[in-house]
mmCIF file of C-alpha atoms in Angstrom:
data_model
loop_
_atom_site.group_PDB
_atom_site.id
_atom_site.type_symbol
_atom_site.label_atom_id
_atom_site.label_comp_id
_atom_site.label_asym_id
_atom_site.label_seq_id
_atom_site.Cartn_x
_atom_site.Cartn_y
_atom_site.Cartn_z
ATOM 1 C CA UNK A 1 85.669 84.415 121.330
ATOM 2 C CA UNK A 2 86.871 88.947 121.306
ATOM 3 C CA UNK A 3 87.041 89.938 117.778
ATOM 4 C CA UNK A 4 89.144 92.926 117.956
ATOM 5 C CA UNK A 5 89.691 95.668 114.885
ATOM 6 C CA UNK A 6 92.652 98.044 115.081
ATOM 7 C CA UNK A 7 93.798 100.899 112.708
ATOM 8 C CA UNK A 8 96.899 103.000 113.126
ATOM 9 C CA UNK A 9 100.573 103.656 113.381
ATOM 10 C CA UNK A 10 101.079 102.179 116.722
ATOM 11 C CA UNK A 11 104.547 99.681 116.396
ATOM 12 C CA UNK A 12 102.623 97.345 118.320
ATOM 13 C CA UNK A 13 99.727 97.623 114.931
ATOM 14 C CA UNK A 14 102.503 96.900 112.753
ATOM 15 C CA UNK A 15 104.065 94.024 114.428
ATOM 16 C CA UNK A 16 100.735 92.646 114.220
ATOM 17 C CA UNK A 17 100.764 93.048 110.355
ATOM 18 C CA UNK A 18 104.187 91.779 109.980
ATOM 19 C CA UNK A 19 104.085 88.358 112.278
ATOM 20 C CA UNK A 20 100.867 87.269 109.955
ATOM 21 C CA UNK A 21 102.266 88.431 106.939
ATOM 22 C CA UNK A 22 105.248 86.422 107.605
ATOM 23 C CA UNK A 23 103.353 83.772 108.279
ATOM 24 C CA UNK A 24 101.084 83.718 105.008
ATOM 25 C CA UNK A 25 103.663 85.156 102.512
ATOM 26 C CA UNK A 26 107.203 83.844 103.819
ATOM 27 C CA UNK A 27 106.160 80.700 105.173
ATOM 28 C CA UNK A 28 103.148 79.848 102.747
ATOM 29 C CA UNK A 29 103.619 81.527 100.395
ATOM 30 C CA UNK A 30 107.896 80.886 99.233
ATOM 31 C CA UNK A 31 107.565 85.234 99.243
ATOM 32 C CA UNK A 32 111.769 85.782 100.148
ATOM 33 C CA UNK A 33 112.239 88.167 103.161
ATOM 34 C CA UNK A 34 114.095 90.248 101.499
ATOM 35 C CA UNK A 35 110.407 91.174 98.628
ATOM 36 C CA UNK A 36 107.759 90.438 101.518
ATOM 37 C CA UNK A 37 109.718 93.420 104.305
ATOM 38 C CA UNK A 38 110.523 96.637 102.034
ATOM 39 C CA UNK A 39 111.400 100.191 102.033
ATOM 40 C CA UNK A 40 106.976 100.829 103.043
ATOM 41 C CA UNK A 41 106.829 99.091 106.316
ATOM 42 C CA UNK A 42 108.158 101.906 107.534
ATOM 43 C CA UNK A 43 107.500 103.784 111.542
ATOM 44 C CA UNK A 44 104.026 105.436 110.733
ATOM 45 C CA UNK A 45 103.127 103.391 108.366
ATOM 46 C CA UNK A 46 99.132 102.715 108.788
ATOM 47 C CA UNK A 47 98.258 98.591 109.664
ATOM 48 C CA UNK A 48 94.755 97.265 110.173
ATOM 49 C CA UNK A 49 94.763 94.148 112.153
ATOM 50 C CA UNK A 50 91.763 92.710 113.380
ATOM 51 C CA UNK A 51 93.326 90.041 116.279
ATOM 52 C CA UNK A 52 90.881 86.958 117.567
ATOM 53 C CA UNK A 53 91.922 86.742 121.936
ATOM 54 C CA UNK A 54 94.401 88.579 120.919
ATOM 55 C CA UNK A 55 96.426 87.576 118.654
ATOM 56 C CA UNK A 56 97.091 88.404 115.389
ATOM 57 C CA UNK A 57 95.009 86.870 112.629
ATOM 58 C CA UNK A 58 93.949 89.423 109.846
ATOM 59 C CA UNK A 59 96.395 91.829 108.000
ATOM 60 C CA UNK A 60 96.268 95.089 105.520
ATOM 61 C CA UNK A 61 98.593 97.945 105.143
ATOM 62 C CA UNK A 62 97.637 101.534 103.437
ATOM 63 C CA UNK A 63 99.740 102.830 101.556
ATOM 64 C CA UNK A 64 98.688 107.507 99.706
ATOM 65 C CA UNK A 65 99.710 107.764 96.205
ATOM 66 C CA UNK A 66 98.943 110.295 96.053
ATOM 67 C CA UNK A 67 96.492 112.813 96.890
ATOM 68 C CA UNK A 68 93.489 111.122 95.783
ATOM 69 C CA UNK A 69 94.276 106.944 95.759
ATOM 70 C CA UNK A 70 95.843 104.957 98.198
ATOM 71 C CA UNK A 71 96.527 101.766 97.813
ATOM 72 C CA UNK A 72 95.449 98.870 100.185
ATOM 73 C CA UNK A 73 98.472 95.712 100.137
ATOM 74 C CA UNK A 74 99.937 92.544 102.032
ATOM 75 C CA UNK A 75 96.051 92.416 102.437
ATOM 76 C CA UNK A 76 96.839 88.562 104.561
ATOM 77 C CA UNK A 77 94.610 85.964 106.986
ATOM 78 C CA UNK A 78 96.141 83.147 108.549
ATOM 79 C CA UNK A 79 94.929 80.083 106.758
ATOM 80 C CA UNK A 80 93.463 78.131 110.443
ATOM 81 C CA UNK A 81 91.216 81.614 110.071
ATOM 82 C CA UNK A 82 90.397 81.913 106.209
ATOM 83 C CA UNK A 83 86.799 82.214 104.953
ATOM 84 C CA UNK A 84 84.811 83.506 107.756
ATOM 85 C CA UNK A 85 85.188 87.240 106.143
ATOM 86 C CA UNK A 86 88.446 88.428 108.178
ATOM 87 C CA UNK A 87 90.028 90.296 105.083
ATOM 88 C CA UNK A 88 86.196 91.639 104.057
ATOM 89 C CA UNK A 89 86.827 93.249 107.580
ATOM 90 C CA UNK A 90 90.381 94.767 106.659
ATOM 91 C CA UNK A 91 89.487 96.068 103.329
ATOM 92 C CA UNK A 92 86.503 97.227 105.110
ATOM 93 C CA UNK A 93 88.680 99.547 107.183
ATOM 94 C CA UNK A 94 91.094 100.490 105.277
ATOM 95 C CA UNK A 95 88.563 101.847 102.688
ATOM 96 C CA UNK A 96 87.124 104.053 105.983
ATOM 97 C CA UNK A 97 90.175 104.901 106.296
ATOM 98 C CA UNK A 98 90.916 106.091 103.449
ATOM 99 C CA UNK A 99 87.169 107.814 102.706
ATOM 100 C CA UNK A 100 87.938 109.538 106.360
ATOM 101 C CA UNK A 101 91.633 110.836 104.918
ATOM 102 C CA UNK A 102 89.821 112.498 102.143
ATOM 103 C CA UNK A 103 91.413 109.782 99.229
ATOM 104 C CA UNK A 104 88.658 109.426 96.397
ATOM 105 C CA UNK A 105 89.974 105.705 95.175
ATOM 106 C CA UNK A 106 91.482 103.226 96.212
ATOM 107 C CA UNK A 107 94.116 100.589 94.643
ATOM 108 C CA UNK A 108 94.911 96.756 95.161
ATOM 109 C CA UNK A 109 97.730 94.636 92.852
ATOM 110 C CA UNK A 110 96.045 91.361 93.412
ATOM 111 C CA UNK A 111 97.397 88.065 93.127
ATOM 112 C CA UNK A 112 94.756 86.225 89.755
ATOM 113 C CA UNK A 113 93.941 83.454 92.976
ATOM 114 C CA UNK A 114 92.763 86.559 94.754
ATOM 115 C CA UNK A 115 91.267 88.813 92.090
ATOM 116 C CA UNK A 116 87.302 87.037 92.482
ATOM 117 C CA UNK A 117 87.421 88.330 96.792
ATOM 118 C CA UNK A 118 87.446 91.412 95.623
ATOM 119 C CA UNK A 119 85.564 91.590 92.329
ATOM 120 C CA UNK A 120 83.222 89.820 95.029
ATOM 121 C CA UNK A 121 83.694 93.426 96.685
ATOM 122 C CA UNK A 122 83.496 96.060 94.835
ATOM 123 C CA UNK A 123 86.422 96.285 92.920
ATOM 124 C CA UNK A 124 87.425 96.373 88.721
ATOM 125 C CA UNK A 125 90.957 95.389 87.192
ATOM 126 C CA UNK A 126 91.917 98.021 85.179
ATOM 127 C CA UNK A 127 95.245 96.707 83.817
ATOM 128 C CA UNK A 128 96.757 93.859 82.295
ATOM 129 C CA UNK A 129 97.857 90.615 84.141
ATOM 130 C CA UNK A 130 102.113 90.773 86.133
ATOM 131 C CA UNK A 131 104.399 88.897 87.808
ATOM 132 C CA UNK A 132 104.991 91.051 91.757
ATOM 133 C CA UNK A 133 107.437 88.133 93.568
ATOM 134 C CA UNK A 134 106.702 85.588 91.170
ATOM 135 C CA UNK A 135 102.906 85.147 91.317
ATOM 136 C CA UNK A 136 100.464 86.169 88.491
ATOM 137 C CA UNK A 137 98.841 89.058 89.658
ATOM 138 C CA UNK A 138 96.704 92.130 88.141
ATOM 139 C CA UNK A 139 95.594 95.725 90.027
ATOM 140 C CA UNK A 140 91.740 96.401 90.437
ATOM 141 C CA UNK A 141 90.290 100.327 91.875
ATOM 142 C CA UNK A 142 87.749 100.785 93.216
ATOM 143 C CA UNK A 143 85.598 104.146 93.643
ATOM 144 C CA UNK A 144 84.829 105.531 96.980
#
């Protein structure tokens, strides 16, 4: 299989990301469409997408919080492709983008079921557990 990882703000990048997220969060995760697709999915937003033979299978979104901090959001991999390291590649690509853009740290609002995944990538929890889109979550951070 041909693997391609792309980071950018082209419309096709946005479309690929939304496609993966619809399957993972709306269909599989039962999150309301209005909650999943928010005001941050605007023209020019940076997305990372991993394609296998041209098919988008994993994605993530980049949101600047301020001059030093960015948030990585909507990290998702289609169910049949989980466990292959694709999510880690998405995170690494977004972290590299953040570094190159001059950000010093990244944060992630993680569902508790994914917390260990992020901790293995060097993230540390810095908040109490809270509810987001009906899920138990915790915020994690990583210095770049």
